[in-house]
Short mmCIF file of C-alpha atoms in Angstrom, two decimals:
data_model
loop_
_atom_site.label_atom_id
_atom_site.label_comp_id
_atom_site.label_asym_id
_atom_site.label_seq_id
_atom_site.Cartn_x
_atom_site.Cartn_y
_atom_site.Cartn_z
CA UNK U 1469 14.01 23.38 -26.32
CA UNK U 1470 10.32 21.58 -26.06
CA UNK U 1471 12.42 18.15 -26.18
CA UNK U 1472 14.84 19.52 -23.49
CA UNK U 1473 11.75 20.71 -21.38
CA UNK U 1474 10.17 17.23 -21.94
CA UNK U 1475 13.55 15.67 -20.58
CA UNK U 1476 14.05 17.64 -17.80
CA UNK U 1477 10.37 17.11 -16.61
CA UNK U 1478 10.95 13.28 -17.46
CA UNK U 1479 14.00 12.97 -14.97
CA UNK U 1480 12.03 14.86 -12.30
CA UNK U 1481 8.80 12.61 -12.50
CA UNK U 1482 11.57 9.87 -12.95
CA UNK U 1483 13.29 10.97 -9.45
CA UNK U 1484 10.00 11.47 -7.52
CA UNK U 1485 8.77 7.91 -8.35
CA UNK U 1486 11.96 6.13 -8.05
CA UNK U 1487 12.03 7.45 -4.63
CA UNK U 1488 8.62 6.57 -3.60
CA UNK U 1489 9.01 3.07 -4.54
CA UNK U 1490 12.65 2.75 -2.98
CA UNK U 1491 11.40 3.93 0.05
CA UNK U 1492 8.02 1.60 -0.17
CA UNK U 1493 10.09 -1.19 -1.46
CA UNK U 1494 12.60 -0.93 1.64
CA UNK U 1495 9.64 -1.07 4.33
CA UNK U 1496 7.87 -3.87 2.58
CA UNK U 1497 10.93 -5.92 2.38
CA UNK U 1498 11.45 -5.57 6.01
CA UNK U 1499 8.40 -6.32 6.78
CA UNK U 1500 8.02 -9.49 4.69
CA UNK U 1501 11.18 -10.89 6.08
CA UNK U 1502 10.92 -9.47 9.52
CA UNK U 1503 14.04 -7.93 9.23
CA UNK U 1504 17.23 -7.56 6.55
CA UNK U 1505 17.46 -4.64 4.06
CA UNK U 1506 16.73 -3.81 0.74
CA UNK U 1507 17.01 -1.05 -1.77
CA UNK U 1508 16.67 -0.10 -5.35
CA UNK U 1509 20.32 0.64 -7.39
CA UNK U 1510 20.45 2.91 -10.21
CA UNK U 1511 22.87 1.21 -13.41
CA UNK U 1512 23.73 4.81 -14.77
CA UNK U 1513 23.77 8.39 -14.13
CA UNK U 1514 21.55 9.40 -17.48
CA UNK U 1515 17.99 9.23 -15.69
CA UNK U 1516 16.37 8.48 -19.15
CA UNK U 1517 18.34 5.77 -19.77
CA UNK U 1518 19.32 4.08 -16.34
CA UNK U 1519 18.36 0.48 -15.51
CA UNK U 1520 17.71 -0.55 -12.11
CA UNK U 1521 18.65 -3.17 -9.91
CA UNK U 1522 17.40 -4.75 -6.86
CA UNK U 1523 19.83 -5.72 -4.25
CA UNK U 1524 18.30 -7.47 -0.95
CA UNK U 1525 19.63 -8.69 2.25
CA UNK U 1526 17.44 -10.89 3.88
CA UNK U 1527 18.13 -11.24 7.60
CA UNK U 1528 21.41 -13.19 8.15
CA UNK U 1529 22.80 -12.66 4.68
CA UNK U 1530 24.76 -10.36 2.85
CA UNK U 1531 23.37 -7.77 0.55
CA UNK U 1532 23.20 -9.32 -2.92
CA UNK U 1533 21.59 -8.56 -6.10
CA UNK U 1534 18.40 -10.63 -6.73
CA UNK U 1535 19.66 -12.97 -9.38
CA UNK U 1536 21.64 -14.32 -6.37
CA UNK U 1537 18.84 -15.02 -3.78
CA UNK U 1538 16.84 -18.60 -3.36
CA UNK U 1539 13.49 -19.01 -4.63
CA UNK U 1540 11.68 -18.23 -1.46
CA UNK U 1541 14.13 -14.90 -1.17
CA UNK U 1542 13.45 -14.16 -5.07
CA UNK U 1543 9.66 -14.37 -4.69
CA UNK U 1544 9.54 -12.27 -1.30
CA UNK U 1545 11.97 -9.59 -2.89
CA UNK U 1546 9.58 -9.82 -6.26
CA UNK U 1547 6.48 -9.30 -3.61
CA UNK U 1548 7.73 -6.53 -1.92
CA UNK U 1549 9.01 -4.63 -5.08
CA UNK U 1550 5.07 -5.47 -6.50
CA UNK U 1551 3.26 -3.89 -3.45
CA UNK U 1552 6.10 -1.12 -3.51
CA UNK U 1553 4.70 -0.05 -6.59
CA UNK U 1554 0.98 -0.50 -6.17
CA UNK U 1555 1.55 2.07 -3.33
CA UNK U 1556 2.59 4.42 -5.75
CA UNK U 1557 0.12 4.18 -8.72
CA UNK U 1558 -2.44 1.70 -6.93
CA UNK U 1559 -4.50 -0.44 -10.00
CA UNK U 1560 -7.90 -1.34 -9.23
CA UNK U 1561 -7.19 -5.13 -8.86
CA UNK U 1562 -3.80 -7.31 -8.62
CA UNK U 1563 -3.92 -11.18 -10.04
CA UNK U 1564 -1.17 -13.23 -7.86
CA UNK U 1565 -0.23 -16.42 -9.15
CA UNK U 1566 1.10 -18.87 -6.49
CA UNK U 1567 3.27 -15.81 -5.07
CA UNK U 1568 3.43 -17.35 -2.37
CA UNK U 1569 4.28 -21.23 -3.12
CA UNK U 1570 8.42 -20.61 -2.22
CA UNK U 1571 8.05 -19.09 1.04
CA UNK U 1572 8.37 -20.68 4.13
CA UNK U 1573 5.65 -20.76 6.97
CA UNK U 1574 6.77 -17.65 8.79
CA UNK U 1575 7.57 -15.22 5.85
CA UNK U 1576 4.14 -16.85 4.68
CA UNK U 1577 2.22 -15.18 7.72
CA UNK U 1578 4.26 -11.95 7.26
CA UNK U 1579 2.74 -11.99 3.33
CA UNK U 1580 -0.39 -12.66 4.33
CA UNK U 1581 -0.18 -9.54 6.42
CA UNK U 1582 0.83 -7.77 3.97
CA UNK U 1583 -1.75 -8.92 1.23
CA UNK U 1584 -4.86 -7.98 3.98
CA UNK U 1585 -3.43 -4.84 4.25
CA UNK U 1586 -2.93 -3.90 0.54
CA UNK U 1587 -6.66 -5.36 0.06
CA UNK U 1588 -8.00 -2.21 2.07
CA UNK U 1589 -6.97 -0.23 -1.17
CA UNK U 1590 -6.79 -2.86 -4.35
CA UNK U 1591 -8.97 -5.91 -4.99
CA UNK U 1592 -6.45 -8.63 -4.85
CA UNK U 1593 -6.79 -12.16 -6.52
CA UNK U 1594 -4.42 -14.96 -5.77
CA UNK U 1595 -3.90 -18.19 -6.29
CA UNK U 1596 -2.48 -20.50 -3.94
CA UNK U 1597 -2.26 -24.28 -1.96
CA UNK U 1598 -1.40 -22.63 1.32
CA UNK U 1599 -3.88 -23.01 4.06
CA UNK U 1600 -2.80 -19.54 6.04
CA UNK U 1601 -2.98 -17.56 2.44
CA UNK U 1602 -6.87 -18.86 2.02
CA UNK U 1603 -7.78 -18.07 5.70
CA UNK U 1604 -7.48 -14.34 4.57
CA UNK U 1605 -9.59 -14.47 1.63
CA UNK U 1606 -13.21 -12.99 1.74
CA UNK U 1607 -14.11 -15.28 -0.66
CA UNK U 1608 -12.67 -18.69 -1.91
CA UNK U 1609 -12.94 -20.33 -5.19
CA UNK U 1610 -12.12 -23.39 -6.20
CA UNK U 1611 -12.60 -26.17 -9.31
CA UNK U 1612 -13.41 -29.50 -8.08
CA UNK U 1613 -14.32 -32.77 -10.24
CA UNK U 1614 -16.51 -35.27 -8.88
CA UNK U 1615 -16.96 -37.18 -12.39
CA UNK U 1616 -14.21 -37.89 -14.29
CA UNK U 1617 -13.59 -35.43 -16.88
CA UNK U 1618 -16.39 -32.98 -15.61
CA UNK U 1619 -15.10 -29.83 -13.31
CA UNK U 1620 -17.10 -27.83 -11.72
CA UNK U 1621 -16.87 -24.19 -10.07
CA UNK U 1622 -17.47 -24.52 -6.51
CA UNK U 1623 -17.27 -20.50 -4.46
CA UNK U 1624 -17.60 -19.34 -1.31
CA UNK U 1625 -18.17 -16.15 0.13
CA UNK U 1626 -16.19 -16.45 4.16
CA UNK U 1627 -18.42 -13.93 5.86
CA UNK U 1628 -21.99 -15.35 4.43
CA UNK U 1629 -21.21 -18.94 5.46
CA UNK U 1630 -20.06 -17.76 8.89
CA UNK U 1631 -22.69 -15.78 9.62
CA UNK U 1632 -25.16 -18.73 8.43
CA UNK U 1633 -23.22 -20.96 10.59
CA UNK U 1634 -23.81 -19.01 13.49
CA UNK U 1635 -27.06 -18.42 12.71
CA UNK U 1636 -27.80 -22.06 12.46
CA UNK U 1637 -25.95 -22.70 16.10
CA UNK U 1638 -28.44 -19.92 17.45
CA UNK U 1639 -31.32 -21.60 16.38
CA UNK U 1640 -30.03 -25.15 17.69
CA UNK U 1641 -29.21 -23.69 21.03
CA UNK U 1642 -32.75 -21.80 21.50
CA UNK U 1643 -34.49 -24.86 20.07
CA UNK U 1644 -32.40 -27.41 22.82
#
């Protein structure tokens, strides 16, 4: 009787969470790709033993299993899925390691928009080489090697740097 009760509650919770994640995923996918369609599909009717398949249709393409997409399409679909789970149950931070690397320029700009939106609720730490992605950061950190074999961590708070620059410009203008 206790097992039946737990199974019933487990099914209800899974179905509710699945519905929310699926809805968030559909919205984030469209937002990231500027169109298209994506959804989650359960592989079995038994909710406690089912798998989930990610189906995606980037704009101008046929609906496909994620394994049949290009690298950039997989990355964008994966980001949409991860962020859809974060919307259900936000963690204090999210660490992204070059997930924007395979994205084309348009998708990268939409990715930046989503990251900026998500950063209002979740601290996002990302590694990137893309300039547009770096431009949305509040703090930039990097590694430099002035001497062979000697690495140094450099960090800049963008807001403080801009304020310092503005204050220097005002001081220069008033002294002229």
